[in-house]
Short mmCIF file of C-alpha atoms in Angstrom, two decimals:
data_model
loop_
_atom_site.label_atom_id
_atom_site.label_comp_id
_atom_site.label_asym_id
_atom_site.label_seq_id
_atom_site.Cartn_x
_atom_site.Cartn_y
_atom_site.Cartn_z
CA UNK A 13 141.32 -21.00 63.20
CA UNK A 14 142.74 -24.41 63.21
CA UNK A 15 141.77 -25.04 59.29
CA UNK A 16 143.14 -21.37 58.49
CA UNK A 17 146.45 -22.13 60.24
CA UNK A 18 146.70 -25.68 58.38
CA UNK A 19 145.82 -24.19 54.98
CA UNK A 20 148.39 -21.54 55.60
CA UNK A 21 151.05 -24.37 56.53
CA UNK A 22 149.86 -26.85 53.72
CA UNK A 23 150.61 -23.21 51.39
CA UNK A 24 154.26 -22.89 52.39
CA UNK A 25 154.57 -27.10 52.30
CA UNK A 26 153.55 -26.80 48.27
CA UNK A 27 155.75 -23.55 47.83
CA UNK A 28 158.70 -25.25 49.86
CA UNK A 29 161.23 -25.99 46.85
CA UNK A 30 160.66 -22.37 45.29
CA UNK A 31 160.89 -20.51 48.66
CA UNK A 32 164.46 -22.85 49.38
CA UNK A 33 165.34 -22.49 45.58
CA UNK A 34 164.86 -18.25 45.66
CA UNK A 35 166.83 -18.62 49.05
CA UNK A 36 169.77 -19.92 47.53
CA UNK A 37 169.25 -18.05 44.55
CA UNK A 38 169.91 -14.50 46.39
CA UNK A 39 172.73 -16.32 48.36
CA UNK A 40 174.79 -17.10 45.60
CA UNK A 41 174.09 -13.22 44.16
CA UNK A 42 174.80 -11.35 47.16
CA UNK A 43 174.13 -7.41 46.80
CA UNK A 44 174.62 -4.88 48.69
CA UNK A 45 171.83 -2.14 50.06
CA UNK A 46 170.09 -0.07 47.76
CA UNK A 47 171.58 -2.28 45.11
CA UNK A 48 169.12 -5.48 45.43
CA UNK A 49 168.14 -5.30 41.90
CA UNK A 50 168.16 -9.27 41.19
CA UNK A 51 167.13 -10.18 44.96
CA UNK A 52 164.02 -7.69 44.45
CA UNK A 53 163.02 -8.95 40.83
CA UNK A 54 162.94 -12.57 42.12
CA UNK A 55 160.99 -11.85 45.10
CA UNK A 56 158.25 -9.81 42.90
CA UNK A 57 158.21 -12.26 40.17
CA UNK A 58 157.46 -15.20 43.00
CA UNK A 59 154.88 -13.29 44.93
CA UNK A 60 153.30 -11.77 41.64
CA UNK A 61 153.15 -15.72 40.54
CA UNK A 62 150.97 -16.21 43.33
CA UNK A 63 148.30 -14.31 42.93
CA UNK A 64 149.43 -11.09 45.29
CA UNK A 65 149.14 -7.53 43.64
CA UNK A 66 153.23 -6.75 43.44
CA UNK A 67 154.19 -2.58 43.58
CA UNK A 68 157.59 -2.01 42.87
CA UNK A 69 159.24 1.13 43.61
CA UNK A 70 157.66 1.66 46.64
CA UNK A 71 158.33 4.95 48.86
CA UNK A 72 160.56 5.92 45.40
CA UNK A 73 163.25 3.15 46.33
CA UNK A 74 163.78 1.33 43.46
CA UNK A 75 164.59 -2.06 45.03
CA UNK A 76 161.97 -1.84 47.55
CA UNK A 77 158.26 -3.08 47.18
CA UNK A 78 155.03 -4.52 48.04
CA UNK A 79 153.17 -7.16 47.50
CA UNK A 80 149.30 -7.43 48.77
CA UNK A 81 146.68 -9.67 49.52
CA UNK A 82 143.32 -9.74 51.91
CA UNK A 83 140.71 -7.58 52.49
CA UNK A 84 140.33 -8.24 56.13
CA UNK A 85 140.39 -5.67 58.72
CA UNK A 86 143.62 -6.27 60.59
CA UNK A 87 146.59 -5.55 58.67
CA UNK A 88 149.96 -7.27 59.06
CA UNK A 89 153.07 -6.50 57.48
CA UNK A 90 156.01 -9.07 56.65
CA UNK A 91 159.61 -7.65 56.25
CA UNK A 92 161.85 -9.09 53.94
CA UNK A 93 165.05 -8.10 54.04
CA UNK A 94 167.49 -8.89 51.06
CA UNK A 95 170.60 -6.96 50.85
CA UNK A 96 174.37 -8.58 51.97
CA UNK A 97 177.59 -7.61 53.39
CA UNK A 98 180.80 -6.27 51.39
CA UNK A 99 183.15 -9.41 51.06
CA UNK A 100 181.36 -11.72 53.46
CA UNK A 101 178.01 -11.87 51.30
CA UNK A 102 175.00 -12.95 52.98
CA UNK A 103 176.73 -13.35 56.46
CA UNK A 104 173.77 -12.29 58.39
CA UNK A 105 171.26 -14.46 56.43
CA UNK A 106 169.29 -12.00 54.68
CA UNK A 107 168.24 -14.45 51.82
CA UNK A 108 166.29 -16.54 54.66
CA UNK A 109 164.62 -13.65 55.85
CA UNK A 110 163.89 -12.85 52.09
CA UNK A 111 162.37 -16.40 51.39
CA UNK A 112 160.82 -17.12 55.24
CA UNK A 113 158.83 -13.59 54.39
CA UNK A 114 157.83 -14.64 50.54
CA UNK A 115 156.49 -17.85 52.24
CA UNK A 116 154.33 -16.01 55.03
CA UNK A 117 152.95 -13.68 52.09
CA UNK A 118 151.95 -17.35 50.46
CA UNK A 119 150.02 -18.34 53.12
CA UNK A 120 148.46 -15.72 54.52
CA UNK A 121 147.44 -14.67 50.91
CA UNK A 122 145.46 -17.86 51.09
CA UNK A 123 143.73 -17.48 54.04
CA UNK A 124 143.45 -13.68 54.76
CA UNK A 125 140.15 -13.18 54.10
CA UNK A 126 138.51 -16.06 55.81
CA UNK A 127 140.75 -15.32 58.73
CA UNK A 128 139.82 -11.25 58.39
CA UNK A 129 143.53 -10.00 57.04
CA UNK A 130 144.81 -8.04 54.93
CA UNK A 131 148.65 -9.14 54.03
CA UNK A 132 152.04 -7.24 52.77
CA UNK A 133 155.09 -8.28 52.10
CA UNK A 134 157.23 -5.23 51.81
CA UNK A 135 160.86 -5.53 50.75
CA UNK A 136 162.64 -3.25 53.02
CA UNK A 137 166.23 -2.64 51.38
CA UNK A 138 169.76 -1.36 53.17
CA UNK A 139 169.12 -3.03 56.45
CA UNK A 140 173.29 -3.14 56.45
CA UNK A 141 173.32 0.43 57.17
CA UNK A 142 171.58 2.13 54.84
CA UNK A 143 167.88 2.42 57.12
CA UNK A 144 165.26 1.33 54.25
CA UNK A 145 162.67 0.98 56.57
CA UNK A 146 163.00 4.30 57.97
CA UNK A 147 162.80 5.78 54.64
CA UNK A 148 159.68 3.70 54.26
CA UNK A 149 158.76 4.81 57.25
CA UNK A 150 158.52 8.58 56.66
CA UNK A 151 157.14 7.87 53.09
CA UNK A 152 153.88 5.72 54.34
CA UNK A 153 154.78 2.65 53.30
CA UNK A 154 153.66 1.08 56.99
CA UNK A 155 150.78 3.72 56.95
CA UNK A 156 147.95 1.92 58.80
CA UNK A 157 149.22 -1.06 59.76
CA UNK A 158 148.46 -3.00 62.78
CA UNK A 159 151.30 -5.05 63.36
CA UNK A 160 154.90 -5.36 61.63
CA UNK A 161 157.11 -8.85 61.80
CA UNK A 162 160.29 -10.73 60.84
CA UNK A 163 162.45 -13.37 61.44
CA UNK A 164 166.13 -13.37 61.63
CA UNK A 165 169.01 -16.48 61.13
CA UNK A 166 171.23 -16.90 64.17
CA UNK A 167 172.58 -19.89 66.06
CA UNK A 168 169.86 -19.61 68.54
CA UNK A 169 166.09 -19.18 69.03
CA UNK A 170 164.79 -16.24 70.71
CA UNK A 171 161.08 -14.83 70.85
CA UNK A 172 162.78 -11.39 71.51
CA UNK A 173 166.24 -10.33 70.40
CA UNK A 174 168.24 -7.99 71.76
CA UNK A 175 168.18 -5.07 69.81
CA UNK A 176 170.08 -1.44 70.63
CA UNK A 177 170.09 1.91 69.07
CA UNK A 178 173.05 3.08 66.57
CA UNK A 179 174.01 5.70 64.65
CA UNK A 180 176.01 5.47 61.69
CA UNK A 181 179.03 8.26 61.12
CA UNK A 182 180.91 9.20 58.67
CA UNK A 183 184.57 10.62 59.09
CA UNK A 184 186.92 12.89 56.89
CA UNK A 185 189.78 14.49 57.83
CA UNK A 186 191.31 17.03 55.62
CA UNK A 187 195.56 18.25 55.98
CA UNK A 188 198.33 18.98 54.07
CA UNK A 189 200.41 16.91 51.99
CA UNK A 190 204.54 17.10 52.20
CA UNK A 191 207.75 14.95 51.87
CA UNK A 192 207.60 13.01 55.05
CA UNK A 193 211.07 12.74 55.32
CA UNK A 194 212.79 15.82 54.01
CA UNK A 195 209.91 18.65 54.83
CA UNK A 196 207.10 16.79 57.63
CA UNK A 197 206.97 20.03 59.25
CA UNK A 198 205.56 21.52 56.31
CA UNK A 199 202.68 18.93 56.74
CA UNK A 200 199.44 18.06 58.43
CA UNK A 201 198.77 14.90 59.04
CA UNK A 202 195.35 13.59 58.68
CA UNK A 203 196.28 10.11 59.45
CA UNK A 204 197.52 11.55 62.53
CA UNK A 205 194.17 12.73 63.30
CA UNK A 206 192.25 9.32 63.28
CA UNK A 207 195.04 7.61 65.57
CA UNK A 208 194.35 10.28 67.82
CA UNK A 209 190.41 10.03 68.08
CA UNK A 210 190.85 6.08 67.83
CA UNK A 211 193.29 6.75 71.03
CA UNK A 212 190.76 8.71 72.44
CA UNK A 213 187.72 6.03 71.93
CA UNK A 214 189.77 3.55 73.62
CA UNK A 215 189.98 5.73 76.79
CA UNK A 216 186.81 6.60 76.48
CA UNK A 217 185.29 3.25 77.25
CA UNK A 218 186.35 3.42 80.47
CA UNK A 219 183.49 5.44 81.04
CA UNK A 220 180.61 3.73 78.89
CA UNK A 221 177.81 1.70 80.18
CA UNK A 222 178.38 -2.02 79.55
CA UNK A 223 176.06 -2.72 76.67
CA UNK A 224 177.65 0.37 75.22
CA UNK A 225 179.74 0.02 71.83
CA UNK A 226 182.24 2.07 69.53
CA UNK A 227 183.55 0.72 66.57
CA UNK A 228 184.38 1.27 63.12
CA UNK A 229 187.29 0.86 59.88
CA UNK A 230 189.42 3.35 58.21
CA UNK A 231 188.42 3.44 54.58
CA UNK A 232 191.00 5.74 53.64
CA UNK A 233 194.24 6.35 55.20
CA UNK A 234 196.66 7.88 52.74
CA UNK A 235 197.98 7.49 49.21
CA UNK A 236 201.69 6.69 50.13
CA UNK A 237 204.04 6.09 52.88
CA UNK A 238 206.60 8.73 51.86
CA UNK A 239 203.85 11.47 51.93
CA UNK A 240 202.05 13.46 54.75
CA UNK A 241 198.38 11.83 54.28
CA UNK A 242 196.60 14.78 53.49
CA UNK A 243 192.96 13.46 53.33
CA UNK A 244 191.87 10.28 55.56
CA UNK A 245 188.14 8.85 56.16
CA UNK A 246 186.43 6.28 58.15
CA UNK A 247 182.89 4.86 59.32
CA UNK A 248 182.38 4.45 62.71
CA UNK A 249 179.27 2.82 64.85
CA UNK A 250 178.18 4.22 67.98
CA UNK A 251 175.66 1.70 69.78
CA UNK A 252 173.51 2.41 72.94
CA UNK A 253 170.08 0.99 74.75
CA UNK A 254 167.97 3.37 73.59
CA UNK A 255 167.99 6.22 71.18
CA UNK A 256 168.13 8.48 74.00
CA UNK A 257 171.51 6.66 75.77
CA UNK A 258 172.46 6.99 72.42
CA UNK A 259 172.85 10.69 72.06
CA UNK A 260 174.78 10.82 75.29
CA UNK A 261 177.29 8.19 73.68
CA UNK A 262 177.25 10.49 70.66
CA UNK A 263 178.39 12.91 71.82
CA UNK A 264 180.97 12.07 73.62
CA UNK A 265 182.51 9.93 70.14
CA UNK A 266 182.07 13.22 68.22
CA UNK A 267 184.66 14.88 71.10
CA UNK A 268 187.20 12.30 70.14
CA UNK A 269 187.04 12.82 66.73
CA UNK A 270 187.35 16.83 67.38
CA UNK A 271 190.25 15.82 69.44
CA UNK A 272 191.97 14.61 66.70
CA UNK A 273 191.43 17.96 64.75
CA UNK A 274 192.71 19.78 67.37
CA UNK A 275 195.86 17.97 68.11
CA UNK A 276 196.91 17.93 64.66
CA UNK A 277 195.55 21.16 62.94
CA UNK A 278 193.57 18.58 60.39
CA UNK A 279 190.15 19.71 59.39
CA UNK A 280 187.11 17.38 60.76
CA UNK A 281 184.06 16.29 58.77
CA UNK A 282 181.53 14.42 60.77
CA UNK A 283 178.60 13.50 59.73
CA UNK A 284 175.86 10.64 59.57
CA UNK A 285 175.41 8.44 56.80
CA UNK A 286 171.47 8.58 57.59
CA UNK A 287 169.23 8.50 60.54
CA UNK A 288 169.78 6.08 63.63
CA UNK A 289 168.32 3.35 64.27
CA UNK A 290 166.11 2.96 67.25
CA UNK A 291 165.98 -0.16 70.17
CA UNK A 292 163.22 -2.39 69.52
CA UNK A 293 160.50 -2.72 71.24
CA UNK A 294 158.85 -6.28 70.96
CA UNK A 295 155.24 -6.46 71.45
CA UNK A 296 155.43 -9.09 73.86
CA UNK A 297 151.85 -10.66 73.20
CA UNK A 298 152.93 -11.02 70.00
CA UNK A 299 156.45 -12.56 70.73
CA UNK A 300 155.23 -15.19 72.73
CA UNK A 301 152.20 -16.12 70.26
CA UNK A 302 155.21 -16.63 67.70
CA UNK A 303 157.09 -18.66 70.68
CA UNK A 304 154.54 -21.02 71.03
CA UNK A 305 153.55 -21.38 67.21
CA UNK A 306 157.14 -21.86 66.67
CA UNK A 307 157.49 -24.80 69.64
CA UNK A 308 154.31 -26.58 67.97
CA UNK A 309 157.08 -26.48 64.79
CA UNK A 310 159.18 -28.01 66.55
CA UNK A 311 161.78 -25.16 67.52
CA UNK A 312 163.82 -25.20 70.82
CA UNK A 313 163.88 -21.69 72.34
CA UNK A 314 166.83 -20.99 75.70
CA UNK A 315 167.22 -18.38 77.44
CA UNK A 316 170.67 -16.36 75.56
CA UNK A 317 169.91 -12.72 77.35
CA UNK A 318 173.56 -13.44 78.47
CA UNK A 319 174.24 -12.93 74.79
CA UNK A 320 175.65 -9.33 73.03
CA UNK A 321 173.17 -6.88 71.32
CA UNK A 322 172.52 -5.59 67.65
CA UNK A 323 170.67 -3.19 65.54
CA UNK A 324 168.43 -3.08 62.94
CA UNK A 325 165.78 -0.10 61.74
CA UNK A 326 163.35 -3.00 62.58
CA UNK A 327 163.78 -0.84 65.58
CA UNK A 328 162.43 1.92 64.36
CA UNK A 329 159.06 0.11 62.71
CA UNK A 330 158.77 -0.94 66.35
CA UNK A 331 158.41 2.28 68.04
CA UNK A 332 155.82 2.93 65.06
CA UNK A 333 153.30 -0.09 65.53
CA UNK A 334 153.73 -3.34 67.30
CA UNK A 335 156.25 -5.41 66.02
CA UNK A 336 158.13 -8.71 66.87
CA UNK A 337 161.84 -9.56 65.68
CA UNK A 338 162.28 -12.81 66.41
CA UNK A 339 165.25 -15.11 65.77
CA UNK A 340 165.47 -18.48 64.44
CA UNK A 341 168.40 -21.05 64.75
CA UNK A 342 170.26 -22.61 61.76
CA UNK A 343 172.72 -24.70 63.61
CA UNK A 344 175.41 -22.35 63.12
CA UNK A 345 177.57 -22.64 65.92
CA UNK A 346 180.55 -22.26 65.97
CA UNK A 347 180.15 -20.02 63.45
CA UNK A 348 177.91 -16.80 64.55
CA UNK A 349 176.44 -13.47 62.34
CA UNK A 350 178.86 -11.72 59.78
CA UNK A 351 181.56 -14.33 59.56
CA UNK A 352 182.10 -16.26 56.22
CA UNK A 353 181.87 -19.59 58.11
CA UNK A 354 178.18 -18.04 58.73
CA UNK A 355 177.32 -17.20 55.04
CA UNK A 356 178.31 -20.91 54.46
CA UNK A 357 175.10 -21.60 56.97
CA UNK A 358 173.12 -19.80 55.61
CA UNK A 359 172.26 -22.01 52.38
CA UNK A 360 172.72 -25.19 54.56
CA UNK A 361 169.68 -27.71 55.02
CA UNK A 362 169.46 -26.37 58.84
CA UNK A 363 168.58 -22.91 57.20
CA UNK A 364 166.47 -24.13 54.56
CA UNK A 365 164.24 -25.65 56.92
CA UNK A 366 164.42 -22.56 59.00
CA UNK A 367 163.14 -20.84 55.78
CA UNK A 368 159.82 -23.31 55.61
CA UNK A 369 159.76 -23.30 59.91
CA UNK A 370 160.04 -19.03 60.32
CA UNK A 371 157.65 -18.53 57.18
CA UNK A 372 154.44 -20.75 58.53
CA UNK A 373 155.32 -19.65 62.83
CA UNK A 374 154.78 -15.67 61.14
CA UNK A 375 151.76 -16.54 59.11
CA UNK A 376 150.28 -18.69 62.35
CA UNK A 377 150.82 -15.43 64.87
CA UNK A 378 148.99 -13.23 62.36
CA UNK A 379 146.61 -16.11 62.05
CA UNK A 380 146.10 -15.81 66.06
CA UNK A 381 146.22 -12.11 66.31
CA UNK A 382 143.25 -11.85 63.63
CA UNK A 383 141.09 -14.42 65.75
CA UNK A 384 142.02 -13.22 69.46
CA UNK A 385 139.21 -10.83 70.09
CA UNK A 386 141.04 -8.86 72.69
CA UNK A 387 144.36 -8.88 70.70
CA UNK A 388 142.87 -8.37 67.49
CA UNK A 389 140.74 -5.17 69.15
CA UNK A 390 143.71 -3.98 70.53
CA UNK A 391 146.18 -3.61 67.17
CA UNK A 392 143.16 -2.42 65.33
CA UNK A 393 142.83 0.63 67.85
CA UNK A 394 145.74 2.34 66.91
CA UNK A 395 146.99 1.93 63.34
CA UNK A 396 150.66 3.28 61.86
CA UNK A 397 150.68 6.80 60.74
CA UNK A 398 153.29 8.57 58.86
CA UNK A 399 156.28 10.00 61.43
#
């Protein structure tokens, strides 16, 4: 094990400069989900470089793929996520994730048969609300897998991060347009109908549970100020512990936005943008194998479960097979996820030696999990099938 896990390392040491350069590369090209065509392209042409057989298209997503390697009996995938923010860019640090998963493909393609793995990288896009993995999901992409992984940028090091279910809404209300000074009675005011179900959410969270969370922008809110808006729209987030908490949140949102259509005679559409994302559930022998290959790195891990929750349809791979979703500081602070101050962190040297740091900790777990007998045994017993 211990010459596997130094090849593997020694792998990502060589590949350093083109795993930081492809980092940067998709940093300074942000795209957004389902749009990843460069991000995607640069990815396969690495890992094809390499020596792993590169699909493209996977699951009929044409900025998705996978890129394979091993013959071994225990099969790992590595997520790499790609796709950016509107206007902030790569605010959450999706180019590390991109590059630490590339490098963990590297070395584990190097080792994966002496070690008894079999390796893919699969480039998941739309993390940012569009669910790519749950479309790869339901399409077999994870189909008989053992174990799933990735590591996300933050300002702090965690084995587990919290993760919560959300669902993803879209809002349109539809009214009638008149003079809003001479005839307003004559009107319907659809903008009238969001401030009233945005009144109503604010009440409302009076009665949530604490880790509860409601929020979302108005896309569209009229055409001018001297006319009755006749059409508005918005997307909302509704976030809960568990997919099941999550319905019961749901439900009560929707009743706010009916409220609105109600009190103003506007005509509701309410719908989601695409399945919810689950809560994650971290395979804890797993988590704490990554833990400790990560402290032999040199990472600092504290305790930050005083710290707010997010989402991800890493969730719902997690619910599927075993899966970790580690984080991995970048010295970001004061700057934390989705604000430009972060993007700036995320091509900083802090995150390009998270890049090197996250990609040999992954390929040293799967390293461990193929030579623990009683782990190994236990992933093998009960691989991914399709939802």
């Amino acid at each position: 094990m211990a010459d596997a896990k130094e090849a593997a390392r020694e792998r990502v040491e060589q590949a350093r400069d083109e795993l930081v350069a492809l980092s940067h590369r998709i940093h300074a090209n942000p795209e957004l989900g389902f749009e990843e065509e460069q991000a995607c392209a640069w990815l396969c042409e690495l890992l094809d470089g390499a020596g792993l057989e590169v699909e493209r298209g996977v699951g009929d997503l044409p900025t998705a793929f996978a890129a394979r390697a091993g013959s071994g009996p225990l099969h790992v995938v590595v997520c790499a996520e790609y796709d950016a923010l509107p206007a902030v860019g790569h605010a959450c640090g999706h180019n590390v994730i991109a590059a630490m998963a590339a490098g963990a493909g590297l070395a584990l393609a190097r080792v994966a048969d002496d070690a008894g793995l079999r390796v893919t990288v699969l480039g998941t896009p739309a993390e940012e609300g569009g669910g790519g993995k749950i479309l790869l999901l339901e399409r077999g992409a994870f189909e008989d897998a053992h174990a799933a992984m990735m590591v996300h940028p933050s300002p702090y090091e965690q084995a587990e991060m919290p993760i919560i279910a959300v669902s993803h809404l879209e809002v349109a209300y539809t009214g009638k347009e008149a003079h809003a000074s001479a005839y307003p009675f004559l009107g319907i005011n659809a903008a009238d109908a969001l401030v009233v179900a945005q009144t109503a959410i604010g009440l409302l969270r009076q009665h949530l549970r604490a880790g509860d969370r409601v929020h979302g922008i108005v896309t569209h809110g009229g055409d001018a100020a001297n006319v009755i808006p006749a059409h508005t729209e918005g997307k909302w987030m509704v976030r809960a512990g568990t997919l099941e908490q999550l319905a019961e949140v749901e439900a009560k949102v929707r009743r706010c936005f009916e409220a609105g259509a109600l009190a103003t005679g506007a005509t509701l559409e309410l719908a989601e943008d695409h399945a919810p994302y689950s809560e994650m559930r971290h395979d804890h022998e797993l988590s704490a194998l990554y833990q400790r290959n990560a402290e032999a790195l040199g990472r600092s891990f504290v305790d930050r479960s005083d710290r707010g929750a997010g989402s991800t349809d890493m969730g719902n791979v997690s619910l599927a097979l075993p899966s970790i979703h580690p984080t991995i500081g970048i010295d970001a602070l004061p700057a934390v996820n989705h604000q430009p101050e972060f993007t700036a962190k995320c091509a900083a040297p802090a995150a390009d030696r998270a890049v090197v740091d996250g990609a040999v900790a992954m390929a040293w777990t799967a390293i461990d999990a193929a030579t623990d007998p009683a782990l190994r045994e236990r992933l093998l017993a009960s691989p991914c099938r399709r939802p």
